[in-house]
C-alpha positions as a Markdown table, in Angstrom:
| # | Residue | x | y | z |
|---|---|---|---|---|
| 1 | Unk | -24.2 | -103.7 | -18.4 |
| 2 | Unk | -26.1 | -103.8 | -15.1 |
| 3 | Unk | -28.8 | -101.8 | -16.9 |
| 4 | Unk | -29.3 | -104.6 | -19.4 |
| 5 | Unk | -29.5 | -107.2 | -16.6 |
| 6 | Unk | -32.1 | -105.1 | -14.8 |
| 7 | Unk | -34.3 | -104.9 | -17.9 |
| 8 | Unk | -33.9 | -108.6 | -18.6 |
| 9 | Unk | -34.7 | -109.7 | -15.0 |
| 10 | Unk | -38.0 | -107.8 | -15.2 |
| 11 | Unk | -39.5 | -110.4 | -17.5 |
| 12 | Unk | -37.1 | -113.2 | -17.0 |
| 13 | Unk | -35.9 | -113.4 | -13.4 |
| 14 | Unk | -34.0 | -116.7 | -13.9 |
| 15 | Unk | -31.4 | -114.8 | -16.1 |
| 16 | Unk | -29.8 | -113.1 | -13.1 |
| 17 | Unk | -26.1 | -114.1 | -12.9 |
| 18 | Unk | -26.0 | -113.5 | -9.2 |
| 19 | Unk | -28.2 | -116.6 | -8.6 |
| 20 | Unk | -26.1 | -119.7 | -8.6 |
| 21 | Unk | -27.5 | -123.2 | -8.4 |
| 22 | Unk | -24.7 | -125.5 | -7.2 |
| 23 | Unk | -26.8 | -128.5 | -7.4 |
| 24 | Unk | -27.6 | -128.0 | -11.1 |
| 25 | Unk | -24.2 | -129.2 | -12.3 |
| 26 | Unk | -24.8 | -132.5 | -10.6 |
| 27 | Unk | -28.3 | -133.1 | -12.0 |
| 28 | Unk | -26.9 | -135.4 | -14.7 |
| 29 | Unk | -23.6 | -137.2 | -14.6 |
| 30 | Unk | -23.0 | -136.7 | -18.3 |
| 31 | Unk | -24.4 | -133.2 | -18.9 |
| 32 | Unk | -21.8 | -132.3 | -21.6 |
| 33 | Unk | -22.6 | -135.6 | -23.5 |
| 34 | Unk | -26.2 | -134.5 | -23.6 |
| 35 | Unk | -25.3 | -131.0 | -24.6 |
| 36 | Unk | -23.2 | -132.3 | -27.5 |
| 37 | Unk | -26.2 | -134.2 | -28.9 |
| 38 | Unk | -28.2 | -131.1 | -29.8 |
| 39 | Unk | -28.7 | -127.5 | -29.1 |
| 40 | Unk | -32.2 | -128.3 | -27.9 |
| 41 | Unk | -30.7 | -130.5 | -25.1 |
| 42 | Unk | -28.2 | -127.9 | -24.2 |
| 43 | Unk | -31.0 | -125.2 | -23.9 |
| 44 | Unk | -33.1 | -127.6 | -21.7 |
| 45 | Unk | -30.3 | -127.8 | -19.0 |
| 46 | Unk | -29.8 | -124.8 | -16.8 |
| 47 | Unk | -26.1 | -125.5 | -16.4 |
| 48 | Unk | -25.8 | -125.9 | -20.2 |
| 49 | Unk | -27.5 | -122.5 | -20.7 |
| 50 | Unk | -25.1 | -121.0 | -18.2 |
| 51 | Unk | -22.0 | -122.4 | -19.9 |
| 52 | Unk | -23.3 | -121.5 | -23.4 |
| 53 | Unk | -24.0 | -117.9 | -22.2 |
| 54 | Unk | -20.4 | -117.6 | -20.9 |
| 55 | Unk | -19.2 | -118.7 | -24.3 |
| 56 | Unk | -21.5 | -116.3 | -26.1 |
| 57 | Unk | -20.4 | -113.4 | -23.9 |
| 58 | Unk | -16.9 | -114.0 | -25.1 |
| 59 | Unk | -18.2 | -113.9 | -28.7 |
| 60 | Unk | -20.2 | -110.7 | -28.0 |
| 61 | Unk | -23.4 | -112.5 | -29.0 |
| 62 | Unk | -25.1 | -113.4 | -25.6 |
| 63 | Unk | -28.2 | -111.4 | -26.7 |
| 64 | Unk | -29.1 | -114.3 | -29.0 |
| 65 | Unk | -29.5 | -116.9 | -26.2 |
| 66 | Unk | -31.1 | -114.3 | -23.9 |
| 67 | Unk | -33.7 | -113.4 | -26.7 |
| 68 | Unk | -34.4 | -117.1 | -27.2 |
| 69 | Unk | -34.9 | -117.7 | -23.5 |
| 70 | Unk | -37.1 | -114.6 | -23.2 |
| 71 | Unk | -39.3 | -115.9 | -26.0 |
| 72 | Unk | -39.6 | -119.3 | -24.4 |
| 73 | Unk | -40.7 | -117.6 | -21.1 |
| 74 | Unk | -43.1 | -115.3 | -23.0 |
| 75 | Unk | -44.9 | -118.3 | -24.5 |
| 76 | Unk | -45.9 | -119.3 | -20.9 |
| 77 | Unk | -47.3 | -115.9 | -20.1 |
| 78 | Unk | -50.9 | -115.8 | -19.0 |
| 79 | Unk | -53.2 | -112.7 | -19.2 |
| 80 | Unk | -53.3 | -110.0 | -21.9 |
| 81 | Unk | -51.8 | -107.3 | -19.6 |
| 82 | Unk | -48.8 | -109.4 | -18.6 |
| 83 | Unk | -48.4 | -110.5 | -22.2 |
| 84 | Unk | -48.4 | -106.9 | -23.4 |
| 85 | Unk | -45.8 | -105.9 | -20.7 |
| 86 | Unk | -43.5 | -108.8 | -21.5 |
| 87 | Unk | -43.9 | -108.3 | -25.3 |
| 88 | Unk | -42.9 | -104.7 | -24.8 |
| 89 | Unk | -39.9 | -105.7 | -22.7 |
| 90 | Unk | -38.7 | -108.2 | -25.4 |
| 91 | Unk | -39.3 | -105.6 | -28.1 |
| 92 | Unk | -37.4 | -102.8 | -26.3 |
| 93 | Unk | -34.6 | -105.1 | -25.1 |
| 94 | Unk | -33.9 | -107.1 | -28.3 |
| 95 | Unk | -35.8 | -105.9 | -31.4 |
| 96 | Unk | -36.2 | -102.1 | -31.3 |
| 97 | Unk | -33.6 | -100.0 | -33.3 |
| 98 | Unk | -32.7 | -98.5 | -29.8 |
| 99 | Unk | -32.5 | -101.9 | -28.1 |
| 100 | Unk | -29.8 | -102.4 | -25.5 |
| 101 | Unk | -29.2 | -106.1 | -26.6 |
| 102 | Unk | -30.3 | -106.0 | -30.2 |
| 103 | Unk | -30.5 | -109.3 | -32.1 |
| 104 | Unk | -30.0 | -109.4 | -35.8 |
| 105 | Unk | -33.1 | -110.8 | -37.5 |
| 106 | Unk | -34.5 | -110.7 | -41.0 |
| 107 | Unk | -37.2 | -108.0 | -41.5 |
| 108 | Unk | -36.0 | -106.0 | -38.5 |
| 109 | Unk | -36.4 | -102.7 | -40.3 |
| 110 | Unk | -40.1 | -103.4 | -40.7 |
| 111 | Unk | -40.6 | -104.2 | -37.0 |
| 112 | Unk | -42.3 | -101.5 | -35.0 |
| 113 | Unk | -44.3 | -101.1 | -31.8 |
| 114 | Unk | -47.6 | -101.9 | -33.5 |
| 115 | Unk | -46.9 | -105.6 | -33.1 |
| 116 | Unk | -47.3 | -105.0 | -29.3 |
| 117 | Unk | -50.9 | -104.0 | -29.6 |
| 118 | Unk | -52.3 | -107.5 | -30.1 |
| 119 | Unk | -49.9 | -109.9 | -28.3 |
| 120 | Unk | -50.2 | -113.6 | -28.6 |
| 121 | Unk | -47.9 | -116.5 | -27.3 |
| 122 | Unk | -46.3 | -117.2 | -30.7 |
| 123 | Unk | -45.9 | -113.6 | -31.9 |
| 124 | Unk | -42.1 | -113.9 | -31.7 |
| 125 | Unk | -41.9 | -117.5 | -33.0 |
| 126 | Unk | -40.5 | -116.7 | -36.5 |
| 127 | Unk | -37.8 | -114.4 | -35.0 |
| 128 | Unk | -37.0 | -116.9 | -32.3 |
| 129 | Unk | -36.6 | -119.6 | -34.9 |
| 130 | Unk | -34.2 | -117.4 | -36.9 |
| 131 | Unk | -32.1 | -116.8 | -33.8 |
| 132 | Unk | -32.2 | -120.5 | -32.9 |
| 133 | Unk | -30.9 | -121.4 | -36.4 |
| 134 | Unk | -28.2 | -118.8 | -36.2 |
| 135 | Unk | -27.0 | -120.3 | -32.9 |
| 136 | Unk | -27.4 | -123.9 | -34.1 |
| 137 | Unk | -25.4 | -123.4 | -37.3 |
| 138 | Unk | -23.0 | -120.9 | -36.1 |
| 139 | Unk | -22.1 | -120.5 | -32.4 |
| 140 | Unk | -23.2 | -123.9 | -31.1 |
| 141 | Unk | -20.6 | -125.8 | -33.2 |
| 142 | Unk | -17.9 | -123.4 | -32.0 |
| 143 | Unk | -19.1 | -123.8 | -28.4 |
| 144 | Unk | -18.6 | -127.6 | -28.6 |
| 145 | Unk | -14.9 | -126.9 | -29.5 |
| 146 | Unk | -14.4 | -124.1 | -26.9 |
| 147 | Unk | -12.3 | -124.2 | -23.8 |
| 148 | Unk | -15.5 | -123.5 | -21.7 |
| 149 | Unk | -17.2 | -126.7 | -23.0 |
| 150 | Unk | -14.0 | -128.9 | -23.0 |
| 151 | Unk | -13.0 | -127.9 | -19.5 |
| 152 | Unk | -16.5 | -128.6 | -18.2 |
| 153 | Unk | -16.4 | -132.0 | -19.9 |
| 154 | Unk | -13.0 | -132.7 | -18.4 |
| 155 | Unk | -14.2 | -131.8 | -14.9 |
| 156 | Unk | -17.2 | -134.0 | -15.3 |
| 157 | Unk | -15.0 | -136.9 | -16.4 |
| 158 | Unk | -12.7 | -136.4 | -13.4 |
| 159 | Unk | -15.8 | -136.4 | -11.0 |
| 160 | Unk | -17.0 | -139.6 | -12.6 |
| 161 | Unk | -13.6 | -141.3 | -12.1 |
| 162 | Unk | -13.2 | -140.1 | -8.5 |
| 163 | Unk | -12.9 | -142.8 | -5.8 |
| 164 | Unk | -16.3 | -141.9 | -4.4 |
| 165 | Unk | -18.0 | -142.5 | -7.8 |
| 166 | Unk | -16.1 | -145.8 | -8.2 |
| 167 | Unk | -17.1 | -147.1 | -4.8 |
| 168 | Unk | -20.7 | -146.2 | -5.5 |
| 169 | Unk | -20.5 | -148.1 | -8.8 |
| 170 | Unk | -19.0 | -151.1 | -7.0 |
| 171 | Unk | -21.7 | -151.0 | -4.3 |
| 172 | Unk | -24.3 | -150.9 | -7.0 |
| 173 | Unk | -22.8 | -153.9 | -8.9 |
| 174 | Unk | -22.6 | -155.9 | -5.7 |
| 175 | Unk | -26.3 | -155.3 | -5.1 |
| 176 | Unk | -27.3 | -156.4 | -8.6 |
| 177 | Unk | -24.9 | -159.4 | -8.7 |
| 178 | Unk | -26.1 | -161.1 | -5.5 |
């Protein structure tokens, strides 16, 4: 599906799988703990999004998180022309009856390209909320029980209990106990 990635990267360059950010997995020591507290926390963490996308790919529903992310990015768009272009990309990629990564939202049959004529930052909000709730009450709870999540959590725990982490903790306790 390189065609899909090409279309997605037009309006959302951070989505590219080829970009890897090795430092992002070390931003927080307990990323999975944070992810498990809420879907919002998961979606705020680039590594969390990456792991959730991997899970959704296996469930054949990655388009949901990609649509949600594209809508978040769209809200930050400045200028009517850029907004029209991004709105059209979102519509053609996720909402049109011919969309390559179509999401399933209520009222889809009534959606047509006329919505693109007067774009505004929150024009996709209701649809984005539907997809968020679908993820929150469906795939998110399965993600927290998935091998992808549990293996990531286990590797975090192993990192934390490594000798380097323990010596850093001992050094810190010596500093504060003097």
